[in-house]
Short mmCIF file of C-alpha atoms in Angstrom, two decimals:
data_model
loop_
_atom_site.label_atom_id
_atom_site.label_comp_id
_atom_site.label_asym_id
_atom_site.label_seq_id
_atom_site.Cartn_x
_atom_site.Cartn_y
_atom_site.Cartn_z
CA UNK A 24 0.00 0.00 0.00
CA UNK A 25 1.51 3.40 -0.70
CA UNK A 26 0.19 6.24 1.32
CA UNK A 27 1.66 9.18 -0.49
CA UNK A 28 -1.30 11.07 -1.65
CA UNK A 29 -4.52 9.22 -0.17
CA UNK A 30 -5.35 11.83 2.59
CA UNK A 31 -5.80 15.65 2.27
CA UNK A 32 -6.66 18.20 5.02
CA UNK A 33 -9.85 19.48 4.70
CA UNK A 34 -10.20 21.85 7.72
CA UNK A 35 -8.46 23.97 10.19
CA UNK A 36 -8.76 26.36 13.03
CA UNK A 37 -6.76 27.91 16.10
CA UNK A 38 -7.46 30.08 18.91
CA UNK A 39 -5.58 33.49 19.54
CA UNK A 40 -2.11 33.25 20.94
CA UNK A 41 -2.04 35.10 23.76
CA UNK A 42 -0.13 35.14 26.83
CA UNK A 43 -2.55 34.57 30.32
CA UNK A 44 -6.06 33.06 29.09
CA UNK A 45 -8.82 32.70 31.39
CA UNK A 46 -9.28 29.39 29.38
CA UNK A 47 -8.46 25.69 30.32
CA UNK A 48 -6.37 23.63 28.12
CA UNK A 49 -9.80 21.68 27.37
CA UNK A 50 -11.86 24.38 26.66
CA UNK A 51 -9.42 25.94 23.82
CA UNK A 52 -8.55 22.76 22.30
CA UNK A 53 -12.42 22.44 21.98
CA UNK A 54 -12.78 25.94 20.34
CA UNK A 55 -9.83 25.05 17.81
CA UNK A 56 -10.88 21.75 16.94
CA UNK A 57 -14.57 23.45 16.40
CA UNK A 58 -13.21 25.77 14.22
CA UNK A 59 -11.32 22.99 12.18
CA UNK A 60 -14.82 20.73 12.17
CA UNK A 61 -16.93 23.97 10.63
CA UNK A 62 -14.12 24.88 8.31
CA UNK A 63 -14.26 21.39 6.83
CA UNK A 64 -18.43 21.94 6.06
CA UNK A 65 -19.17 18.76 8.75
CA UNK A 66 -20.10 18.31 12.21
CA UNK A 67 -18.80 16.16 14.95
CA UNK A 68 -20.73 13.59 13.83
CA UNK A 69 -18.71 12.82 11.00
CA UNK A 70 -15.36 12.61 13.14
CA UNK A 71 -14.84 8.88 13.66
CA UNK A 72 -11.00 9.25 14.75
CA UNK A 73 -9.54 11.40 17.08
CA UNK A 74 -5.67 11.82 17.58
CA UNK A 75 -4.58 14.16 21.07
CA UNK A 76 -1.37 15.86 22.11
CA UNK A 77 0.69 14.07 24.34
CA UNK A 78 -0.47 15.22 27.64
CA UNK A 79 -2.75 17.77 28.72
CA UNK A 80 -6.45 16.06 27.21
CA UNK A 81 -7.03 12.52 26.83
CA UNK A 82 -9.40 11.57 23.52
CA UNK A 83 -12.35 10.63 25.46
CA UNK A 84 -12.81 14.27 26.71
CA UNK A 85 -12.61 15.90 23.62
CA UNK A 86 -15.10 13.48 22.12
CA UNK A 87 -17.71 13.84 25.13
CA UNK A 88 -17.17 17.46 24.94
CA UNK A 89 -17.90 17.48 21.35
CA UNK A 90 -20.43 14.74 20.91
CA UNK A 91 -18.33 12.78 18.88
CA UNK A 92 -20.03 9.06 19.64
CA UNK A 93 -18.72 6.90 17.56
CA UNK A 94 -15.04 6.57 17.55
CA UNK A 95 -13.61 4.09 15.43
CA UNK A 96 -9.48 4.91 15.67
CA UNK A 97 -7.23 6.58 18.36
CA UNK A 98 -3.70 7.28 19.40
CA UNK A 99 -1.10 9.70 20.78
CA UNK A 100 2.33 10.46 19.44
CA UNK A 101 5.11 10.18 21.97
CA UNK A 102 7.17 13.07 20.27
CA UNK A 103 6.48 16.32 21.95
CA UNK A 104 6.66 19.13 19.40
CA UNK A 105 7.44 16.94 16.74
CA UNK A 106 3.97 14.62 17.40
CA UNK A 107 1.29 17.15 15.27
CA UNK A 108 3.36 16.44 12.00
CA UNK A 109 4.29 12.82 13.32
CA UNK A 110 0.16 12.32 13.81
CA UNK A 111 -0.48 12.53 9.66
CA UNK A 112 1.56 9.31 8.92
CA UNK A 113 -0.87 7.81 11.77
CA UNK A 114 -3.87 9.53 10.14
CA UNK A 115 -2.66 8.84 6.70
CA UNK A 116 -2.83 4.87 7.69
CA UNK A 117 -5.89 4.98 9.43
CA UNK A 118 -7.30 6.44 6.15
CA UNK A 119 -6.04 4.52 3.65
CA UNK A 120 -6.96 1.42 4.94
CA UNK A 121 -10.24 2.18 6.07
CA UNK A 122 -9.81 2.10 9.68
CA UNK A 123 -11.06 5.64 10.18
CA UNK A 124 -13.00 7.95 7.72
CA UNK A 125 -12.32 11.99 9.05
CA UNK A 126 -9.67 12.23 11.66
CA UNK A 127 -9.63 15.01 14.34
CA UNK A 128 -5.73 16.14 15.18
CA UNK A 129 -5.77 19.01 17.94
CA UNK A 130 -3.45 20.17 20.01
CA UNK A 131 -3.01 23.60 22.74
CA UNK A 132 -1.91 24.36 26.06
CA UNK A 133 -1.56 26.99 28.41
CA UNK A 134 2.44 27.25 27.87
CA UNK A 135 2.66 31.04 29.14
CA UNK A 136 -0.29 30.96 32.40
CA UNK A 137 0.95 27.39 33.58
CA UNK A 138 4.08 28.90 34.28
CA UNK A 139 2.46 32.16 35.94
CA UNK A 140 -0.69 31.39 38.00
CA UNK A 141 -2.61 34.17 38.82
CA UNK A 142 -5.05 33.98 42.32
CA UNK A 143 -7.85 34.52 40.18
CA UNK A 144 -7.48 31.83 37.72
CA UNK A 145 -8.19 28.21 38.18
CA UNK A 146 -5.25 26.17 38.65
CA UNK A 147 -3.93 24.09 36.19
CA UNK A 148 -3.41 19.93 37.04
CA UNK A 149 -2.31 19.18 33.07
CA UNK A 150 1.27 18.61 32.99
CA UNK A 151 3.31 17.40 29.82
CA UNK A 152 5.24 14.16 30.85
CA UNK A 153 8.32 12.68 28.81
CA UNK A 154 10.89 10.09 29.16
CA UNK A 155 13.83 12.41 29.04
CA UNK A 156 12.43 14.65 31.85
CA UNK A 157 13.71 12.01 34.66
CA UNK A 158 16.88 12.65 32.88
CA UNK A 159 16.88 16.02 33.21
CA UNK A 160 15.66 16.00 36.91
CA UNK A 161 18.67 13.34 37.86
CA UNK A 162 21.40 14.62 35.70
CA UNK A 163 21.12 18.02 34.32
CA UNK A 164 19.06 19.83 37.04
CA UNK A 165 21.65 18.89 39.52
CA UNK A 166 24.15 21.16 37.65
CA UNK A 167 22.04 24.07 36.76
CA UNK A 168 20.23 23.05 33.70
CA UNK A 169 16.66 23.36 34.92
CA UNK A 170 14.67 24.36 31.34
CA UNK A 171 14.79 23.76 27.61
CA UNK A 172 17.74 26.70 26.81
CA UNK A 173 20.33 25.04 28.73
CA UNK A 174 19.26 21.49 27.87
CA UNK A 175 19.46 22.62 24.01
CA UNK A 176 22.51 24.69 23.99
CA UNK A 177 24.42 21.49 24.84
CA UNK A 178 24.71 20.50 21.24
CA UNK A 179 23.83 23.81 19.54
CA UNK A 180 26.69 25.38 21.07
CA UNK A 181 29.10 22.70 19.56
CA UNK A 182 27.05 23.40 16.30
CA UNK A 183 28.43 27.24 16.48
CA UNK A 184 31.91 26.67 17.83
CA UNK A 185 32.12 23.85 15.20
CA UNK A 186 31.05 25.62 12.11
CA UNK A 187 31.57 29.07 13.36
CA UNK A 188 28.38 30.16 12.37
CA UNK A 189 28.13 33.58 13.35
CA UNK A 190 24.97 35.07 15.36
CA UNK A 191 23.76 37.11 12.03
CA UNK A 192 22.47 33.66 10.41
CA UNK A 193 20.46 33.08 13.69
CA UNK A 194 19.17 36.80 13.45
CA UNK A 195 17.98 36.25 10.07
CA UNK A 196 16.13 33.30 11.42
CA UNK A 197 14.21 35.68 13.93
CA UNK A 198 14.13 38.95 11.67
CA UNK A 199 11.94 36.58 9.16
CA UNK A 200 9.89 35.17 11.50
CA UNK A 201 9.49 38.78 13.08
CA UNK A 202 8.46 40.51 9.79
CA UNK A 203 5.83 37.64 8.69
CA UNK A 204 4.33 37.71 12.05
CA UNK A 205 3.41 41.48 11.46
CA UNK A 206 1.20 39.98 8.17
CA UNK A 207 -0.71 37.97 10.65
CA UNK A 208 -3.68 39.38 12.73
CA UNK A 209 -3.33 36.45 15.24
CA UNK A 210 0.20 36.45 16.10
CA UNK A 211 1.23 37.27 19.23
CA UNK A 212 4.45 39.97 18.06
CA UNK A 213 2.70 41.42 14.78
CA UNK A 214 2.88 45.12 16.78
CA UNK A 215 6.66 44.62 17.48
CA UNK A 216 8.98 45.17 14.87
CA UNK A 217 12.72 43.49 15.34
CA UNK A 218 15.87 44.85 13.90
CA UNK A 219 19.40 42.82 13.51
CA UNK A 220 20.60 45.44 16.38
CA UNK A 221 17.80 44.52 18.37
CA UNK A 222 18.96 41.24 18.13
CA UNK A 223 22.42 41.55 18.75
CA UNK A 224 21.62 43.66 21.77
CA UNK A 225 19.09 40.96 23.14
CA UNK A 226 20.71 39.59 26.51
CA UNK A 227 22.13 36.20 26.23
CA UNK A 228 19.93 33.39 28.35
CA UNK A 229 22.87 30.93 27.55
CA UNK A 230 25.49 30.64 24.93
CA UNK A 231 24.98 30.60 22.24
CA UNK A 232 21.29 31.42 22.73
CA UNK A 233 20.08 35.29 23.21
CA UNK A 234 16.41 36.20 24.15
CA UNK A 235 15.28 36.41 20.74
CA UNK A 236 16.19 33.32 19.71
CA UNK A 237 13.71 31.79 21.96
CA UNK A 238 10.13 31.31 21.06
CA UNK A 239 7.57 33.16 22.82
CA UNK A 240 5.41 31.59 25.78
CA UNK A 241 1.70 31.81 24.62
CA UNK A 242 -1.53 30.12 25.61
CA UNK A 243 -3.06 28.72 22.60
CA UNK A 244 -4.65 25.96 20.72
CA UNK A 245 -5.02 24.53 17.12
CA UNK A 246 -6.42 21.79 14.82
CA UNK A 247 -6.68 20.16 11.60
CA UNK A 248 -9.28 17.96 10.55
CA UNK A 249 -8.15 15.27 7.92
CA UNK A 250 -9.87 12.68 5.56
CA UNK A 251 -9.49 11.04 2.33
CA UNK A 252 -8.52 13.22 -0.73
CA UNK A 253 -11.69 12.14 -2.78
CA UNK A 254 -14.25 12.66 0.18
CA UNK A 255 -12.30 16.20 0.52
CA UNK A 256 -13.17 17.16 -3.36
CA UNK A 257 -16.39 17.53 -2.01
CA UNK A 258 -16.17 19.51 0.98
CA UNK A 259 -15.79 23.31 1.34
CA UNK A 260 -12.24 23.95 0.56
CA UNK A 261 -9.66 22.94 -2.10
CA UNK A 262 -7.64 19.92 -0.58
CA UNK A 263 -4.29 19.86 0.76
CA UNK A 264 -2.45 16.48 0.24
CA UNK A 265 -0.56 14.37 2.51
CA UNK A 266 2.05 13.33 -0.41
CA UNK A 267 4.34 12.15 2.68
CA UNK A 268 5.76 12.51 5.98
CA UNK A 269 8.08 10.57 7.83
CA UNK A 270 9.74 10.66 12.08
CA UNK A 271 12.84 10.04 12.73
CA UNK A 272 14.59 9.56 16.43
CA UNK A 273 18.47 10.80 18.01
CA UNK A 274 19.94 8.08 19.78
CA UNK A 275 19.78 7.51 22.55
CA UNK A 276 16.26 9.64 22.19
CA UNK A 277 16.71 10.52 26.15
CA UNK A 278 19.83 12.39 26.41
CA UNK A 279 22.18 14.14 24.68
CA UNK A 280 25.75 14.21 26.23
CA UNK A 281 26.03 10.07 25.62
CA UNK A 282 24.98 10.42 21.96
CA UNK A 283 27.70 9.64 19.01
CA UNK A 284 27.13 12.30 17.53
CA UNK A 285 24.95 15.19 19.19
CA UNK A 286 24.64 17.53 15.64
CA UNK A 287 22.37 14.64 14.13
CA UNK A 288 19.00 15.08 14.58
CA UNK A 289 16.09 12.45 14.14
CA UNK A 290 15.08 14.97 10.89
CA UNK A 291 18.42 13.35 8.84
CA UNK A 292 16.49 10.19 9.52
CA UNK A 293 13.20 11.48 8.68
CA UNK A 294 13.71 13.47 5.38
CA UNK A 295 15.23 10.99 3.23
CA UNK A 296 12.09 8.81 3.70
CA UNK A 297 9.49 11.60 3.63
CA UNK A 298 10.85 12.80 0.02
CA UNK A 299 11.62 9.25 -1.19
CA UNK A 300 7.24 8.68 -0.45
CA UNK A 301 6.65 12.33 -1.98
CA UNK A 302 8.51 11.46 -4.95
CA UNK A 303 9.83 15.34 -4.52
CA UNK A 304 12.79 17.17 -3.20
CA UNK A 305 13.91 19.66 -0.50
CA UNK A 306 14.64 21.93 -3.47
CA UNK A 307 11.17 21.99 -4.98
CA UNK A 308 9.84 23.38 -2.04
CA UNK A 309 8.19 27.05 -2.20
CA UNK A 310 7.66 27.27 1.07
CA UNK A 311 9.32 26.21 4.59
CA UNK A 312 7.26 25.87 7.70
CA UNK A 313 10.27 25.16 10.48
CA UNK A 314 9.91 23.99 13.69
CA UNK A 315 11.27 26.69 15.73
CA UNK A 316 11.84 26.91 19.15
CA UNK A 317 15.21 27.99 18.64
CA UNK A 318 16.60 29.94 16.02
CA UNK A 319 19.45 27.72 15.74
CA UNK A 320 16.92 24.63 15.38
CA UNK A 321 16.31 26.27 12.64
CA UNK A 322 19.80 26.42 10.62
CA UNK A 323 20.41 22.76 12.01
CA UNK A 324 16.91 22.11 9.74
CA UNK A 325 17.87 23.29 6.89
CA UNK A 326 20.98 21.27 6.81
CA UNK A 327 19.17 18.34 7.87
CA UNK A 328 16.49 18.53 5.03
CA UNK A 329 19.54 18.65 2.76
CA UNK A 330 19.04 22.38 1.43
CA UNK A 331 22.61 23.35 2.33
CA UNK A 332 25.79 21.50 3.44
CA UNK A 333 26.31 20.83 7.41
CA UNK A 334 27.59 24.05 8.65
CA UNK A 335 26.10 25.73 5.24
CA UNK A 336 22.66 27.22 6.83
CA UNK A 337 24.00 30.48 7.83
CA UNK A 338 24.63 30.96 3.82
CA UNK A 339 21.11 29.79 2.57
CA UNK A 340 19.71 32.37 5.02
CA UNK A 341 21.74 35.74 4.02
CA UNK A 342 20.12 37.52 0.74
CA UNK A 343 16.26 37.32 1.81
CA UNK A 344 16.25 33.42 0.47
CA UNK A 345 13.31 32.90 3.90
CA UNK A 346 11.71 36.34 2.67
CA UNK A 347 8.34 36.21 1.81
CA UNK A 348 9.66 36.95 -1.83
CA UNK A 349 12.46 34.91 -1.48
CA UNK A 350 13.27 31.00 -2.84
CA UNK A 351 12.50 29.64 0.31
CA UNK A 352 10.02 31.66 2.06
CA UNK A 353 10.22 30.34 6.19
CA UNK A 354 7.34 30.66 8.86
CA UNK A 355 4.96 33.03 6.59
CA UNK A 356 2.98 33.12 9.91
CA UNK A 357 5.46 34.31 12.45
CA UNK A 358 6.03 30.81 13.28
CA UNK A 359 6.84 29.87 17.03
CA UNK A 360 9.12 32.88 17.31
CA UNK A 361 6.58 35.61 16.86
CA UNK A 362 2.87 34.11 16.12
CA UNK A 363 2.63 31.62 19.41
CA UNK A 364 4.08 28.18 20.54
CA UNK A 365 1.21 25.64 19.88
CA UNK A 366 3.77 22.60 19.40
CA UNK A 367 3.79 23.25 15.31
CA UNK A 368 0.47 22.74 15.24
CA UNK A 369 -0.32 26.30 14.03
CA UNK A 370 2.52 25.15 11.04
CA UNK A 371 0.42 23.04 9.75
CA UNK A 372 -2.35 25.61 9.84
CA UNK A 373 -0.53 28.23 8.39
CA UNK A 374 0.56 25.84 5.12
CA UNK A 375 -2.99 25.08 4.61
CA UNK A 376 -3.96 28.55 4.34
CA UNK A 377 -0.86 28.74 1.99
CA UNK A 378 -1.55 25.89 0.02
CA UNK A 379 -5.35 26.84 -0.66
CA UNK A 380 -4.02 30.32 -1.39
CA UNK A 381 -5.98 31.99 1.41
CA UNK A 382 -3.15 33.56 3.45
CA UNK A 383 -4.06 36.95 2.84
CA UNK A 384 -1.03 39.28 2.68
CA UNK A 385 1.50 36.64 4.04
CA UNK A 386 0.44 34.41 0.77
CA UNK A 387 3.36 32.86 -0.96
CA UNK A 388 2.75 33.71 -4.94
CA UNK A 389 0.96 30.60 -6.76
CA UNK A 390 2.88 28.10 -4.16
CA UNK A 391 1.84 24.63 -4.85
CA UNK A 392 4.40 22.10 -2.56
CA UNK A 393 5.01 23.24 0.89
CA UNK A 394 7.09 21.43 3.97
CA UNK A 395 6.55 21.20 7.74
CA UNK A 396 8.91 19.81 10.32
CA UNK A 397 8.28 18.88 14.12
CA UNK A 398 10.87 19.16 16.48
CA UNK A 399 10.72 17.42 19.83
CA UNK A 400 12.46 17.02 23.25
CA UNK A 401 16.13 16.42 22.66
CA UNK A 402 16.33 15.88 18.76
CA UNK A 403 12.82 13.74 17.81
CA UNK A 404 12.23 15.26 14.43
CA UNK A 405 8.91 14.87 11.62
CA UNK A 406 8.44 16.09 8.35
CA UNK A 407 5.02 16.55 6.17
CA UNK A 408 5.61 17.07 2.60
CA UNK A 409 2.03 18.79 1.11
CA UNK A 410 0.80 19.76 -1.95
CA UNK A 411 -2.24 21.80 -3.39
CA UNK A 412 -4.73 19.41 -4.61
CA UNK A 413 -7.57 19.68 -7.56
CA UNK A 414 -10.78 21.37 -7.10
#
């Protein structure tokens, strides 16, 4: 059975990105997955599979809460950011072999107010669990490293010293992201413009990584609703095909100071595969939708989806190649730098929009292929190669 080009998403929606929500995790992963339902043309009742973030919401709630009652197919990635781009190879097999008809895929959390209660707000008992957080708490807390900048400048601050890739590439990571986000009515930093000496003045949290080359903390929820690429025809929107996708895993997948080599990530895996099923490559890409929780993620992406040479990012990025006019246009949303932090899932969101060619003033010219990556924990990486599909 091949898979590549069998499924198609079919509907979308997300909540604002804001930081402190008066919201529970439930209640805005229920507004974003309602938004994704109506912007499909169905109803709950024609959701028959349901796959939820890791943590946070279990299935059942979101299908009481929506009246879903008959639930043929379920399951939860294991791949923290990287497991709403991981979830379409599930979907995508669930589809083509009949298992499920229309799959539900939400995700959200409250990753700016979990952090900051407030007395008036109701307290929060959702909290994301993963493997490699026992060992963090046993091994890297002990010596200072309590949150994800310290854990990830482990290996990206080899990646500088070894390629001496200087803090300009990372800039033009963030300046992107920055200047798309002010396109967007939803993201969080479309009032705040960034300049490179903005940048370069931006405190360091820990070398190599500055302020801004953090994502922002926001409170947020989104969804896609998928189903078969013929039963899409039909429904409101021009499809969006699943041509292929593909996770891949660091070893060991729990920590990093043990691994062989802590500059490959599980997205060398990943990529090969995912084009190989697409039957495209990185090149033919007009858009990039990054995971980026770090601006130096980023660069390490590009290298690992084989559009420049290891150490060659901080090259492809100089010249306005991630511009919204440029070859390679990168996070035409703001991405998780300047729109919101809702795991990737507002990624995939944004290259639906693209793809349908309903993204307004951020809208990459007659784009037809588009690329999103996951990133997760301490290297898990995902890839979802789509395409704009016939009327």
């Amino acid at each position: 059975m091949t898979l590549s080009g069998r499924m198609a998403i079919a509907g979308i929606g997300e909540t604002d990105y804001v930081r402190g929500t008066d919201q529970s995790v439930l209640e805005m992963i229920l507004a974003a997955s309602m938004a994704a339902i109506t912007d499909a043309g169905l109803t709950p009742a024609d959701v028959d599979g349901i796959l939820p973030p890791p943590g946070f919401v279990a299935w059942d709630e979101i299908a009481a809460h929506l009246g879903i009652k008959d639930v043929r197919y379920t399951t939860t990635p294991q791949l923290g950011g990287a497991s709403p781009t991981a979830a379409l190879v599930t979907a995508a097999m669930a589809i083509s072999s009949g298992v499920a008809r229309t799959i539900l895929v939400p995700i959200g959390w409250n990753g700016y107010s979990a952090l900051r209660p407030r007395p008036d707000a109701r307290p929060s008992k959702r909290r994301f669990t993963a493997a490699f957080f026992e060992t963090v708490r046993n091994f890297y807390a002990p010596y200072g490293l309590r949150s994800a900048p310290w854990w990830y400048a482990l290996y990206l601050r080899r990646y500088v010293e070894l390629y001496d890739v200087p803090p300009e590439a990372a800039g033009a990571v963030a300046l992107a992201c920055r200047d798309h986000a002010r396109l967007n009515g939803k993201a969080l930093m479309r009032d705040r413009p960034l300049t490179m000496d903005d940048y370069l003045a931006s405190p360091y949290i820990t070398e190599p990584l500055r302020k801004l080359d953090c994502c922002v903390e926001t409170d947020c929820a989104a969804a896609i609703v998928v189903t078969s690429v013929e039963r899409a025809r039909d429904l409101r929107h021009r499809p969006v095909v699943w041509l292929g996708g593909a996770e891949g895993h660091a070893s060991p997948a729990d920590e990093l100071t043990n691994r062989p080599d802590a500059l490959r990530l599980g997205l060398h895996a990943a990529a090969p595969r995912a084009f190989a099923m697409a039957g495209v490559q990185a090149s033919d890409m007009d858009f990039l939708q990054l995971y980026d929780c770090f601006t130096y993620v980023v660069l390490m992406q590009i290298e690992a989806l084989g559009l420049a040479e290891p150490g060659g990012a901080a090259d492809f990025v100089k010249g306005g190649t991630i511009g919204l006019d440029g070859r390679h246009p990168l996070n035409t949303h703001g991405g998780l730098m300047s729109q919101g932090h809702c795991w990737g899932m507002n990624h995939l969101v944004e290259a639906t929009r693209q793809l349908r060619h309903d993204a307004g003033p951020a809208q990459v010219a007659g784009c037809e292929l588009g690329l999103v990556t996951g990133y997760g924990d301490l290297g898990d990486g995902s890839v979802a190669i789509l395409a704009r599909g016939d009327a």
